[in-house]
PDB file of C-alpha atoms in Angstrom:
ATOM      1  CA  UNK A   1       0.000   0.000   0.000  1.00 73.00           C
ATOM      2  CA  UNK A   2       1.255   3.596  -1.198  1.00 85.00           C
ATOM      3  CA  UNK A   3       0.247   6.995   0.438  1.00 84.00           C
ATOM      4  CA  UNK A   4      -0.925   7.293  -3.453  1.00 89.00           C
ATOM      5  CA  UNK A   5      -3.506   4.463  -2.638  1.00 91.00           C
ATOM      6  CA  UNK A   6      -4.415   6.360   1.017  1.00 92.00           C
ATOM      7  CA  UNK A   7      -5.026   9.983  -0.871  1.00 94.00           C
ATOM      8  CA  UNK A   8      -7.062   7.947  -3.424  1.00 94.00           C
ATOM      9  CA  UNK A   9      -8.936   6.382  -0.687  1.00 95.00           C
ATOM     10  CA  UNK A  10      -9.290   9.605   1.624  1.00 95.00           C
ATOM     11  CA  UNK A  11     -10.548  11.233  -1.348  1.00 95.00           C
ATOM     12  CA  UNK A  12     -13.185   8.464  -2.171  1.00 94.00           C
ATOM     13  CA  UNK A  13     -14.275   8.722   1.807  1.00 93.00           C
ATOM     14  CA  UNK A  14     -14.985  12.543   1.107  1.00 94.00           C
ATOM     15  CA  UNK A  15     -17.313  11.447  -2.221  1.00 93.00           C
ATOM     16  CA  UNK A  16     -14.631  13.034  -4.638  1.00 93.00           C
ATOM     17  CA  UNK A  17     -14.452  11.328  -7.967  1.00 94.00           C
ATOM     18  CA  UNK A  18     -11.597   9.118  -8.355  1.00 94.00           C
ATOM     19  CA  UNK A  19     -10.452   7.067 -11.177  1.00 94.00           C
ATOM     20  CA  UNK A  20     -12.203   3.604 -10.842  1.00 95.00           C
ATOM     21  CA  UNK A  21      -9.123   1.463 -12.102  1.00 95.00           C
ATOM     22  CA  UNK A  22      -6.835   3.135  -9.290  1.00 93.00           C
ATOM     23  CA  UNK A  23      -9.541   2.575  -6.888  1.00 94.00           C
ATOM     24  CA  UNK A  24      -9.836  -1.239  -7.811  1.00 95.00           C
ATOM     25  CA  UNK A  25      -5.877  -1.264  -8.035  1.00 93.00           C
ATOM     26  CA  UNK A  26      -5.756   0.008  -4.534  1.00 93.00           C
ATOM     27  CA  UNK A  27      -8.682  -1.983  -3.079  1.00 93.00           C
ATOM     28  CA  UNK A  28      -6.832  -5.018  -4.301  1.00 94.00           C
ATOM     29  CA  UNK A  29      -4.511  -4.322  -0.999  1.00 93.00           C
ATOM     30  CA  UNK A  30      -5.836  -5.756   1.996  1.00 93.00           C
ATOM     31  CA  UNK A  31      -3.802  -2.965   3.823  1.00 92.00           C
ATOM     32  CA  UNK A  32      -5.457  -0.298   1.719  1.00 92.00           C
ATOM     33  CA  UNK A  33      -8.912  -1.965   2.477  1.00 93.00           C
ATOM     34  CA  UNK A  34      -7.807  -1.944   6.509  1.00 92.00           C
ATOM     35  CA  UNK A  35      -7.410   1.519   6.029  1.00 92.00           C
ATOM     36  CA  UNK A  36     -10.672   2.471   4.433  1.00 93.00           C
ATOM     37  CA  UNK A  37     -12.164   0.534   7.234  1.00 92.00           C
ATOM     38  CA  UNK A  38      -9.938   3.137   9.694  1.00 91.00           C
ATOM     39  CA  UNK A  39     -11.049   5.871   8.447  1.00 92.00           C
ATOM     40  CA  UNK A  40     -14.886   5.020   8.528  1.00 92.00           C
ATOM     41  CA  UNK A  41     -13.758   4.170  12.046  1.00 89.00           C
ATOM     42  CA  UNK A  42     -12.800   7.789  12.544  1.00 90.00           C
ATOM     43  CA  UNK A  43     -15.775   9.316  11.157  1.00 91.00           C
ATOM     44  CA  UNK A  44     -18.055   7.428  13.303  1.00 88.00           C
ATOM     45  CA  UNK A  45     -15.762   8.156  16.201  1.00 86.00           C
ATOM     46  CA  UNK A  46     -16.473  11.710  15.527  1.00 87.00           C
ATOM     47  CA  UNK A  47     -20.053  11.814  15.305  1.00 83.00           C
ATOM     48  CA  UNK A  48     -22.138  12.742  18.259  1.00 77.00           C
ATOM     49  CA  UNK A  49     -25.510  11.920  19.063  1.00 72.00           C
ATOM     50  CA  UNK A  50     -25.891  13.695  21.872  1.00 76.00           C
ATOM     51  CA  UNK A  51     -28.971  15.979  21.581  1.00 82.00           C
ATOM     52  CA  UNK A  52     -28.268  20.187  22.093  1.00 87.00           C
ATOM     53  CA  UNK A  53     -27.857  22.320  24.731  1.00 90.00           C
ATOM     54  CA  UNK A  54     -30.621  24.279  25.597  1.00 91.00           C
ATOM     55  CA  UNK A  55     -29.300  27.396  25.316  1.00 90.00           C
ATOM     56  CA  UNK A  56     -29.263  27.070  21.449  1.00 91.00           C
ATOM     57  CA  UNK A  57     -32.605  26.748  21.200  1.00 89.00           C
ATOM     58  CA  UNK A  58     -32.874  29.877  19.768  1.00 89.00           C
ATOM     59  CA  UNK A  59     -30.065  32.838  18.982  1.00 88.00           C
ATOM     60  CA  UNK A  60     -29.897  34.860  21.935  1.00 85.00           C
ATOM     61  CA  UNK A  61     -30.904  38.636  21.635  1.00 83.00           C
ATOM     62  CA  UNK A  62     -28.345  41.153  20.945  1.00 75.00           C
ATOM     63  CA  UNK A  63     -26.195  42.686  24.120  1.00 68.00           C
ATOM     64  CA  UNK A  64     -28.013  45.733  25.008  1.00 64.00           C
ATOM     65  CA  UNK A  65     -25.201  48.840  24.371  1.00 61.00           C
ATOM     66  CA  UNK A  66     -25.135  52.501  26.199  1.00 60.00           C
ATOM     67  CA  UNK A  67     -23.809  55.052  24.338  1.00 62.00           C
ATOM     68  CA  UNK A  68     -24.955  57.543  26.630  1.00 71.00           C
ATOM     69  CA  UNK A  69     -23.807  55.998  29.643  1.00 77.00           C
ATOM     70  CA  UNK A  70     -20.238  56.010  28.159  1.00 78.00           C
ATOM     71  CA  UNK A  71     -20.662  59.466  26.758  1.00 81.00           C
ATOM     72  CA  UNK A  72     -21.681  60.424  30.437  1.00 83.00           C
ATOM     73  CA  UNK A  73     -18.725  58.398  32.431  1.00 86.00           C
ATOM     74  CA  UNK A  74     -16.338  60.305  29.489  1.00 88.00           C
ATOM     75  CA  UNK A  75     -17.868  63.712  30.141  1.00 88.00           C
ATOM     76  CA  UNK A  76     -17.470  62.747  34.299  1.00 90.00           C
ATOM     77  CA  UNK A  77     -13.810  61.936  33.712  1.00 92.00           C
ATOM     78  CA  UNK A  78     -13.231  65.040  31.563  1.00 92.00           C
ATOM     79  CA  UNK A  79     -14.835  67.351  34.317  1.00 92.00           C
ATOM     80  CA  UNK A  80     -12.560  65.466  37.135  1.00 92.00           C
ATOM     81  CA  UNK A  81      -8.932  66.122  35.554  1.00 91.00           C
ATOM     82  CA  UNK A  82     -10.275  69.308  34.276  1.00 91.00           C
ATOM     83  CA  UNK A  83     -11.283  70.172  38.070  1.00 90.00           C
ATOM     84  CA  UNK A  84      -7.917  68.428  38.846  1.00 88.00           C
ATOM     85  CA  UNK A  85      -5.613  70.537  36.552  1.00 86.00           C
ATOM     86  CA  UNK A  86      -7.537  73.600  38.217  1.00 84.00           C
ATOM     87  CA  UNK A  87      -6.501  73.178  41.811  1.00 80.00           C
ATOM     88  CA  UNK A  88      -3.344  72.012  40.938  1.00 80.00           C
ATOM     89  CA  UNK A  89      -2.376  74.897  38.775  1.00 76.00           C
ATOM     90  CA  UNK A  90      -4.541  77.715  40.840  1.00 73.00           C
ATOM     91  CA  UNK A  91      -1.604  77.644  43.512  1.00 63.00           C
ATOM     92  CA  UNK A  92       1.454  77.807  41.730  1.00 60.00           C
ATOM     93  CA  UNK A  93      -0.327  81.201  39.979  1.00 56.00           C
ATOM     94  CA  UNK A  94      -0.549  83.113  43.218  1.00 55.00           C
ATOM     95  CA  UNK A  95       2.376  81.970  44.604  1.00 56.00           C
ATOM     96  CA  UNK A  96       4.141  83.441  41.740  1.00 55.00           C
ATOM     97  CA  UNK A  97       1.884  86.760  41.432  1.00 55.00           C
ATOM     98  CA  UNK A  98       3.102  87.208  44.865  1.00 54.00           C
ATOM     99  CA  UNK A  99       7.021  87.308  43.766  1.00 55.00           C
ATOM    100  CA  UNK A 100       6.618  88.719  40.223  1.00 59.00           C
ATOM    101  CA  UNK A 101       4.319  91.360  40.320  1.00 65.00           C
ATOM    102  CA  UNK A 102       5.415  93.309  43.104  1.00 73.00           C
ATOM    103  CA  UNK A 103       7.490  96.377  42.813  1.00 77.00           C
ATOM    104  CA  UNK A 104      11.034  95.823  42.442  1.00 78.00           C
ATOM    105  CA  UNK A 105      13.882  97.030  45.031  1.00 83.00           C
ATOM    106  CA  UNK A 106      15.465 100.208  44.718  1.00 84.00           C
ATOM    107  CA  UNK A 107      19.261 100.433  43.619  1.00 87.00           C
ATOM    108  CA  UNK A 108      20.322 103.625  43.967  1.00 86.00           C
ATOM    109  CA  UNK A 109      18.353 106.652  46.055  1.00 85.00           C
ATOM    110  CA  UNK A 110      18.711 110.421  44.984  1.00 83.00           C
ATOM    111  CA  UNK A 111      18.083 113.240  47.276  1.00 83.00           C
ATOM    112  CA  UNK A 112      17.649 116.629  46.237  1.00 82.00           C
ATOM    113  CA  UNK A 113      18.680 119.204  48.321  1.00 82.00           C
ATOM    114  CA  UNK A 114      16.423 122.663  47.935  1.00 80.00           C
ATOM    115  CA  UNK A 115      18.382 125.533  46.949  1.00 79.00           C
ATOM    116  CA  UNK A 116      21.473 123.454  45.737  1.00 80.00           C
ATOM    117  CA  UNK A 117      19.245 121.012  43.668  1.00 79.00           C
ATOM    118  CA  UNK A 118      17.016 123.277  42.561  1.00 75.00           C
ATOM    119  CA  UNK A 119      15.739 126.822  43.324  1.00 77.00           C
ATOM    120  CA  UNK A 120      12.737 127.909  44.384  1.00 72.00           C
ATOM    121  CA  UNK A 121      11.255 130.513  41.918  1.00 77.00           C
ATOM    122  CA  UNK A 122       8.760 133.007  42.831  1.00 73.00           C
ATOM    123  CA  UNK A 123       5.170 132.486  42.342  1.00 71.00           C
ATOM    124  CA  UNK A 124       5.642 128.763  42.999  1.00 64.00           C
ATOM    125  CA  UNK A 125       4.744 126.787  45.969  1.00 58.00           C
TER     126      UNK A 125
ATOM    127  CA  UNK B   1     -27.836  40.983   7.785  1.00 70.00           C
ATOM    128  CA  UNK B   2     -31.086  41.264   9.263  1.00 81.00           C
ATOM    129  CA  UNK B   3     -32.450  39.397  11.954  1.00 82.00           C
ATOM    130  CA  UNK B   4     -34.549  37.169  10.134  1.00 86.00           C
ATOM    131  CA  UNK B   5     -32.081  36.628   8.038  1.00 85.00           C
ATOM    132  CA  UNK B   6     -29.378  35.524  10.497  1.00 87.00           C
ATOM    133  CA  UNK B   7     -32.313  33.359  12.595  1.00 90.00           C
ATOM    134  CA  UNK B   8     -32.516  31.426   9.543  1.00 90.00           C
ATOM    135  CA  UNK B   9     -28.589  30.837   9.581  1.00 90.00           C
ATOM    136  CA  UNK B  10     -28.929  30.049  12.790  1.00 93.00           C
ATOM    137  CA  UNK B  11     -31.529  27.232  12.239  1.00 94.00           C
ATOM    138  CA  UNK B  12     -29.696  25.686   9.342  1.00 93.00           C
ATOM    139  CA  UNK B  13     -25.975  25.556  11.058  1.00 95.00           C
ATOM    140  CA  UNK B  14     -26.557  26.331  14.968  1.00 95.00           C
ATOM    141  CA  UNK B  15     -25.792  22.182  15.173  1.00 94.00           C
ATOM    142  CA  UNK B  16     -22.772  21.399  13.011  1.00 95.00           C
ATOM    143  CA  UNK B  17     -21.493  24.612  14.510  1.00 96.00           C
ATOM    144  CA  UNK B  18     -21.669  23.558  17.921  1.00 95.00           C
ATOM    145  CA  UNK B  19     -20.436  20.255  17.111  1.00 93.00           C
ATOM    146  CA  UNK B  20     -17.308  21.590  15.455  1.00 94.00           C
ATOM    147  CA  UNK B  21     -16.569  24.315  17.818  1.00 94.00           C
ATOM    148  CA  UNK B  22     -16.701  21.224  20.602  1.00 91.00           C
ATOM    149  CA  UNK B  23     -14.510  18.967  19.355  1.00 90.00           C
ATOM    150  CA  UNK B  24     -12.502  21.893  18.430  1.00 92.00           C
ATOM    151  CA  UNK B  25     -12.026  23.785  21.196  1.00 90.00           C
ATOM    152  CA  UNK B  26     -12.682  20.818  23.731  1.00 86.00           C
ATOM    153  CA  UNK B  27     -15.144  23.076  26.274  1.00 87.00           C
ATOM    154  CA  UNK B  28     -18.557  22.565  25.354  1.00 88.00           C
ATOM    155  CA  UNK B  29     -19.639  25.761  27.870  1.00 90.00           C
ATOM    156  CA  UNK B  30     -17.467  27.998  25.303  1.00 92.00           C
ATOM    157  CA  UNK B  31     -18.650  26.176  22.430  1.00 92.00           C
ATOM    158  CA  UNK B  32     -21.974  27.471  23.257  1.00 94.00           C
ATOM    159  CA  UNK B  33     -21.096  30.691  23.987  1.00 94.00           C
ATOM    160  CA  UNK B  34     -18.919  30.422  20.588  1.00 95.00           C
ATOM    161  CA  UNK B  35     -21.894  29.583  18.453  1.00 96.00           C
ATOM    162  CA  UNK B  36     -24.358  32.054  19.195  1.00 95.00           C
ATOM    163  CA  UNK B  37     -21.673  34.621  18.725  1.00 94.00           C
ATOM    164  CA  UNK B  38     -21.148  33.658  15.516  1.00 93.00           C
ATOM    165  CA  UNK B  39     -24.368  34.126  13.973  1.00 92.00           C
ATOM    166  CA  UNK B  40     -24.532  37.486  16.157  1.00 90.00           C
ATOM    167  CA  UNK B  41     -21.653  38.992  14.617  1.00 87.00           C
ATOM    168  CA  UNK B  42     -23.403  37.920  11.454  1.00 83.00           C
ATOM    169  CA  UNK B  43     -26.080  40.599  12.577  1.00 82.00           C
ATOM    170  CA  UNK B  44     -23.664  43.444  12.031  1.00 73.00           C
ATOM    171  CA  UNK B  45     -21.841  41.889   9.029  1.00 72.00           C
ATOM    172  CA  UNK B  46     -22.263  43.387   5.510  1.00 68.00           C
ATOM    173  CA  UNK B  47     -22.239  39.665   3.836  1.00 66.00           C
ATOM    174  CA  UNK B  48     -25.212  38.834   2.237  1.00 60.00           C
ATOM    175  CA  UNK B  49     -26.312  35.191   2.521  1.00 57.00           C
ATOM    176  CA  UNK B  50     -25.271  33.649  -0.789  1.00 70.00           C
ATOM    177  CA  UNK B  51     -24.116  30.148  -1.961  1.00 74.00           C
ATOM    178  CA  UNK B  52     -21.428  30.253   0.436  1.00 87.00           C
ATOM    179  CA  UNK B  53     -23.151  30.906   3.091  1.00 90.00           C
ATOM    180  CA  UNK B  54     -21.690  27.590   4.756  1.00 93.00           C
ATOM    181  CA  UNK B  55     -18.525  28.561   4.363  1.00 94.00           C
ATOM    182  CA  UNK B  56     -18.716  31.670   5.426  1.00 92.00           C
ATOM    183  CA  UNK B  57     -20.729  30.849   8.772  1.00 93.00           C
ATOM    184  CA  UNK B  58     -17.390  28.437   9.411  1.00 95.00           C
ATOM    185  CA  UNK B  59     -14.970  30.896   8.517  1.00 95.00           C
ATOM    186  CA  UNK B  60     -16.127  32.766  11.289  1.00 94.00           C
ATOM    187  CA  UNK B  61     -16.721  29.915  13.600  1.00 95.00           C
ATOM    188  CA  UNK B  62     -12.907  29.306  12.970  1.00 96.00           C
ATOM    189  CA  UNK B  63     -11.457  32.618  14.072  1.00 95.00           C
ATOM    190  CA  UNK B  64     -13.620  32.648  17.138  1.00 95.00           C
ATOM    191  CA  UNK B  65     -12.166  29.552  17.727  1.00 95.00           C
ATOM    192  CA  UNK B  66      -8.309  30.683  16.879  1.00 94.00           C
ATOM    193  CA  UNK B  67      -9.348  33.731  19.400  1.00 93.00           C
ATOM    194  CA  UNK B  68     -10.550  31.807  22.143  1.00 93.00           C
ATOM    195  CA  UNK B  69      -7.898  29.255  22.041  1.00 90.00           C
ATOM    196  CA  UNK B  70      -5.227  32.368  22.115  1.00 89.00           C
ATOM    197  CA  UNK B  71      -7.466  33.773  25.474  1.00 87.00           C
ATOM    198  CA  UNK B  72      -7.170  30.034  26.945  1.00 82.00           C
ATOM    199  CA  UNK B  73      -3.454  29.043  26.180  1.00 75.00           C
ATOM    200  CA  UNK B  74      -2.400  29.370  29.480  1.00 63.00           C
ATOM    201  CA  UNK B  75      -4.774  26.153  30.079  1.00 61.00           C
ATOM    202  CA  UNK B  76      -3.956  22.520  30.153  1.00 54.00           C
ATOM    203  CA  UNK B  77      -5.759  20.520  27.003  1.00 53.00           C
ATOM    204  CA  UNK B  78      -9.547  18.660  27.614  1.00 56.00           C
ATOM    205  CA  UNK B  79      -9.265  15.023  28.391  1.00 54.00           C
ATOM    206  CA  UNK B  80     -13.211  14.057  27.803  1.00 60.00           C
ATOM    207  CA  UNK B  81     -14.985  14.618  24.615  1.00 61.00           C
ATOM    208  CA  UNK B  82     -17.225  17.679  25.378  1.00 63.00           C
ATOM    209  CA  UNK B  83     -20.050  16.437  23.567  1.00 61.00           C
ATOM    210  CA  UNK B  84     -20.448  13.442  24.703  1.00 61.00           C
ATOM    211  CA  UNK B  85     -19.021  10.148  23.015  1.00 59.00           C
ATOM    212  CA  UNK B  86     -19.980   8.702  19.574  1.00 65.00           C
ATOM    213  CA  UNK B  87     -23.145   5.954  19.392  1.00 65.00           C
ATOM    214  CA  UNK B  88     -20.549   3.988  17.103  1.00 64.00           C
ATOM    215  CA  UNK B  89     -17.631   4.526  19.491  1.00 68.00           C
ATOM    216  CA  UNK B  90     -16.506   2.645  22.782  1.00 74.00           C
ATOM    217  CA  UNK B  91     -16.151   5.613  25.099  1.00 76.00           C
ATOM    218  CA  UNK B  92     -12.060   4.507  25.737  1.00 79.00           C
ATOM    219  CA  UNK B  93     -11.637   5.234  21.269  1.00 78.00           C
ATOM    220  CA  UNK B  94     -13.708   7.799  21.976  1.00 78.00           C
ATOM    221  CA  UNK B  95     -11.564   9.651  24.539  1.00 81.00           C
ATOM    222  CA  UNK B  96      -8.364   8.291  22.524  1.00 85.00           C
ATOM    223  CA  UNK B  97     -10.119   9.964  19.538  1.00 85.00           C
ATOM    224  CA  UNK B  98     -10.343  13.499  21.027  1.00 85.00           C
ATOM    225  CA  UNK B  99      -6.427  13.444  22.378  1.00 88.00           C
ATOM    226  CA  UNK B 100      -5.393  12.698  18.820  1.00 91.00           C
ATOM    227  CA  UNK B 101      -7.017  15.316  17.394  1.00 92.00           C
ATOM    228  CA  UNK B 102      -5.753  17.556  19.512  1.00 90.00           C
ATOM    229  CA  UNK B 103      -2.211  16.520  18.583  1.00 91.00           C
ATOM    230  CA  UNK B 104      -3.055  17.433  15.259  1.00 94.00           C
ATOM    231  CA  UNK B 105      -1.595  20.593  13.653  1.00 94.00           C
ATOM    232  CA  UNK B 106      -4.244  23.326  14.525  1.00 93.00           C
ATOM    233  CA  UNK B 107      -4.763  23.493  10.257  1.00 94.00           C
ATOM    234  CA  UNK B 108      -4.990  19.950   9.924  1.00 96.00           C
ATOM    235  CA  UNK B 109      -7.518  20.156  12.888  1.00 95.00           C
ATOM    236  CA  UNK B 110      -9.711  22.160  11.480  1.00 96.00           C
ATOM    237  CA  UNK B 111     -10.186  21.269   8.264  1.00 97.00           C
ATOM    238  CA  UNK B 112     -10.186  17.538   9.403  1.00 96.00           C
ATOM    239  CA  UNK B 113     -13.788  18.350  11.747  1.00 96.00           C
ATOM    240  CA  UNK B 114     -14.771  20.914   9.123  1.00 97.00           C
ATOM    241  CA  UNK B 115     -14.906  18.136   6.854  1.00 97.00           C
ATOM    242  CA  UNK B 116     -15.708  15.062   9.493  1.00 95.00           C
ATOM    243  CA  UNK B 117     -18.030  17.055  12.212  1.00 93.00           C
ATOM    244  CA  UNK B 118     -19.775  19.372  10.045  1.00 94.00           C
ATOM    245  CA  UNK B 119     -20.118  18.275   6.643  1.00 94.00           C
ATOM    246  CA  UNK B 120     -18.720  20.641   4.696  1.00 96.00           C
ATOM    247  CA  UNK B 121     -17.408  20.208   0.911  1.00 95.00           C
ATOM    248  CA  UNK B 122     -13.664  20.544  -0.020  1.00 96.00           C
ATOM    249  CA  UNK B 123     -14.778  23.942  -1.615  1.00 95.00           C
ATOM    250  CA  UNK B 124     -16.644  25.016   1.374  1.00 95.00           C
ATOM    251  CA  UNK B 125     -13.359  24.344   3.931  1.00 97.00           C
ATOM    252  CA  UNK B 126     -11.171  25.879   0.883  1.00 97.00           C
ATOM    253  CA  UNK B 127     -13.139  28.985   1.263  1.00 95.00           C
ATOM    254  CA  UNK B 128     -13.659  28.833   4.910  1.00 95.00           C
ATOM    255  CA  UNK B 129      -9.838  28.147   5.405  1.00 96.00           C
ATOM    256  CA  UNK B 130      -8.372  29.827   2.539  1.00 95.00           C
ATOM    257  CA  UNK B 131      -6.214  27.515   1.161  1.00 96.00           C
ATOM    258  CA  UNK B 132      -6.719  26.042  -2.213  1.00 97.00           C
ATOM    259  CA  UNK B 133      -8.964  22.505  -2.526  1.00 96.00           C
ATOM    260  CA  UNK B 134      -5.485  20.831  -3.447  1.00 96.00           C
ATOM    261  CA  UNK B 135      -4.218  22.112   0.181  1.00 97.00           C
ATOM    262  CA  UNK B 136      -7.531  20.878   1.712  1.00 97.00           C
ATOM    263  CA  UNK B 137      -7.501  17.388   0.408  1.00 96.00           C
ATOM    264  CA  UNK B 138      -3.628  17.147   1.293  1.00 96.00           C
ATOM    265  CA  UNK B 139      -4.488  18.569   4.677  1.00 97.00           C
ATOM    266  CA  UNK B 140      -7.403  15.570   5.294  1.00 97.00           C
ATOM    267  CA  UNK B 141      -5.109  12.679   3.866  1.00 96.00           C
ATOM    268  CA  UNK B 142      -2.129  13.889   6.063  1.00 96.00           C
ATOM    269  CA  UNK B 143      -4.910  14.245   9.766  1.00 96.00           C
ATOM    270  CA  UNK B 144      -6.195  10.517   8.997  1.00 95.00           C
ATOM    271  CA  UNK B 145      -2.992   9.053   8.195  1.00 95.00           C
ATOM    272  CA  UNK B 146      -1.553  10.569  11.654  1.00 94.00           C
ATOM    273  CA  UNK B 147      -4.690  10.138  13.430  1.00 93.00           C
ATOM    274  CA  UNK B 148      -4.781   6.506  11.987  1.00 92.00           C
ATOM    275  CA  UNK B 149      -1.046   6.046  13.006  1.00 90.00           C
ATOM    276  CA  UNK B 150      -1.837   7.414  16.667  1.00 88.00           C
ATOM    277  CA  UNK B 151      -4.768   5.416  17.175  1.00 84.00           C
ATOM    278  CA  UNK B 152      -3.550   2.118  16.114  1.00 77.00           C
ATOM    279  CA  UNK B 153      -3.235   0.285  19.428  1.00 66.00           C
ATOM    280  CA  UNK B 154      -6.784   2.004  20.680  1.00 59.00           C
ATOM    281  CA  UNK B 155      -8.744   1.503  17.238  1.00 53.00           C
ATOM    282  CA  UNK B 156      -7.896  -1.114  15.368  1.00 49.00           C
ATOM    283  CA  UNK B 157      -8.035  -4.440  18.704  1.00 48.00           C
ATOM    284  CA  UNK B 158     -11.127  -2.552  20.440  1.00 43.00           C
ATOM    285  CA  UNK B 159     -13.600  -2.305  17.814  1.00 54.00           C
ATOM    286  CA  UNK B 160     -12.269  -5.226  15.678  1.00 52.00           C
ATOM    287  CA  UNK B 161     -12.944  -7.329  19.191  1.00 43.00           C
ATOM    288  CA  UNK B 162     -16.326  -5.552  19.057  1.00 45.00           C
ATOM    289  CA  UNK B 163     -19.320  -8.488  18.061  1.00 42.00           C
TER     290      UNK B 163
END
């Protein structure tokens, strides 16, 4: 018996056409019938009787989906880091207003003497 | 695909789909699960129900099965048949059945119970495989020789014995 005779005989177990003469050649092998017999065996091993589970009685209904509940937990965790972000920026902001905008030290101070400086002139206060 | 539509799939190929996915994927729980899912996701599918209908139904029921069996690797292999054991079969070929398949090459596997469990033509597993009908009738030859091969000692005395 050949694998040739085998593929000829696994075809002929699937109901493929196959030539007759290589059929009968192969046939003619008692090996080659012992393995038609084998793999009738495995077909029948592979067949179940056993009636269905219940649950495919009929196709089950299609998952409900929420579009707005996830568009509402989204918008929730938008409005969380956005409150987040908020406090932990607001802080830093004053903290800096109170060093950067105030008015800067002096270097240097200039007096001005009157009468050396200046002079008074009349009709002035 | 419309309901009615798909409830009529579902009628024609809830069985051989359940059977397949079982043997398969070796959980009958999933394989339930599995099979309805299939002809849900047929609800939202653009593929209109055609003469390949079969083919496609097991093309899906295939990559459901490649997905679930990714989700599951970290599990050990089924030892019973999860559909319970063949009328023709002593239950100890039956269990030495189902570890042989799943020795098989996960290919070979599949287009061995496409073709064995279900039914289907070599076109039909072709399609539902993509491979070409050459590859598909290589594929069966090459799962019954090894299955054949690994089942000699279990097979061949216990059912020849049988009266």
């Amino acid at each position: 018996m050949t694998e040739i005779h085998t593929a000829l005989l696994s075809a002929f177990c699937d109901g493929q056409i196959v030539d007759p003469d290589q059929l009968a050649d192969a046939l003619a092998d008692p090996r080659a019938r012992d393995a038609l017999v084998d793999f009738a065996r495995l077909r029948a091993a592979v067949t179940s009787s056993h009636p269905l589970p219940a649950s495919l009685t009929r196709l089950r209904p299609v998952p409900v989906r929420r579009p707005q509940l996830w568009a509402a937990m989204a918008g929730a965790a938008a409005m969380l880091v956005l409150i987040a972000l908020t406090f932990a920026l607001l802080p830093r902001t004053w903290t800096n207003r109170d060093g950067a905008d105030g008015p800067p030290s002096p270097t240097r101070v200039m007096r001005y003497v009157p009468g050396v400086d200046w002079q008074p002139v009349a009709g002035s206060q | 695909m419309e309901r009615e539509l798909v409830e009529a799939l579902f009628a024609r190929y809830r069985e051989p789909v359940y059977r397949f996915l079982c043997r398969l994927i070796g959980d009958a729980a999933a394989a339930e699960d599995l099979t309805q899912e299939v002809f849900l996701r047929a609800l939202g599918a653009a593929y209109a129900a055609g003469e390949h209908e079969r083919a496609w139904v097991f093309q899906v029921a295939r990559n459901l099965a490649r997905d679930h069996a990714r989700r599951m690797a970290h599990r050990g292999p089924v030892s019973e048949p999860p559909d319970g054991a063949s009328p023709f079969t002593d239950r100890a070929v039956a269990l030495a059945v189902h570890a042989a398949i799943g020795r098989l090459a996960d290919q070979d596997r599949e287009v061995f119970l496409m073709r064995e469990v279900a039914g289907l033509t070599y076109d039909e597993i072709a399609l539902a495989c993509d491979v070409t009908v050459d590859a598909v009738r290589n594929r069966l030859h090459r799962a019954r020789l090894a299955l054949r091969q690994a089942l000699a000692p279990a097979v061949v005395p216990l059912n020849r014995a049988r009266p």
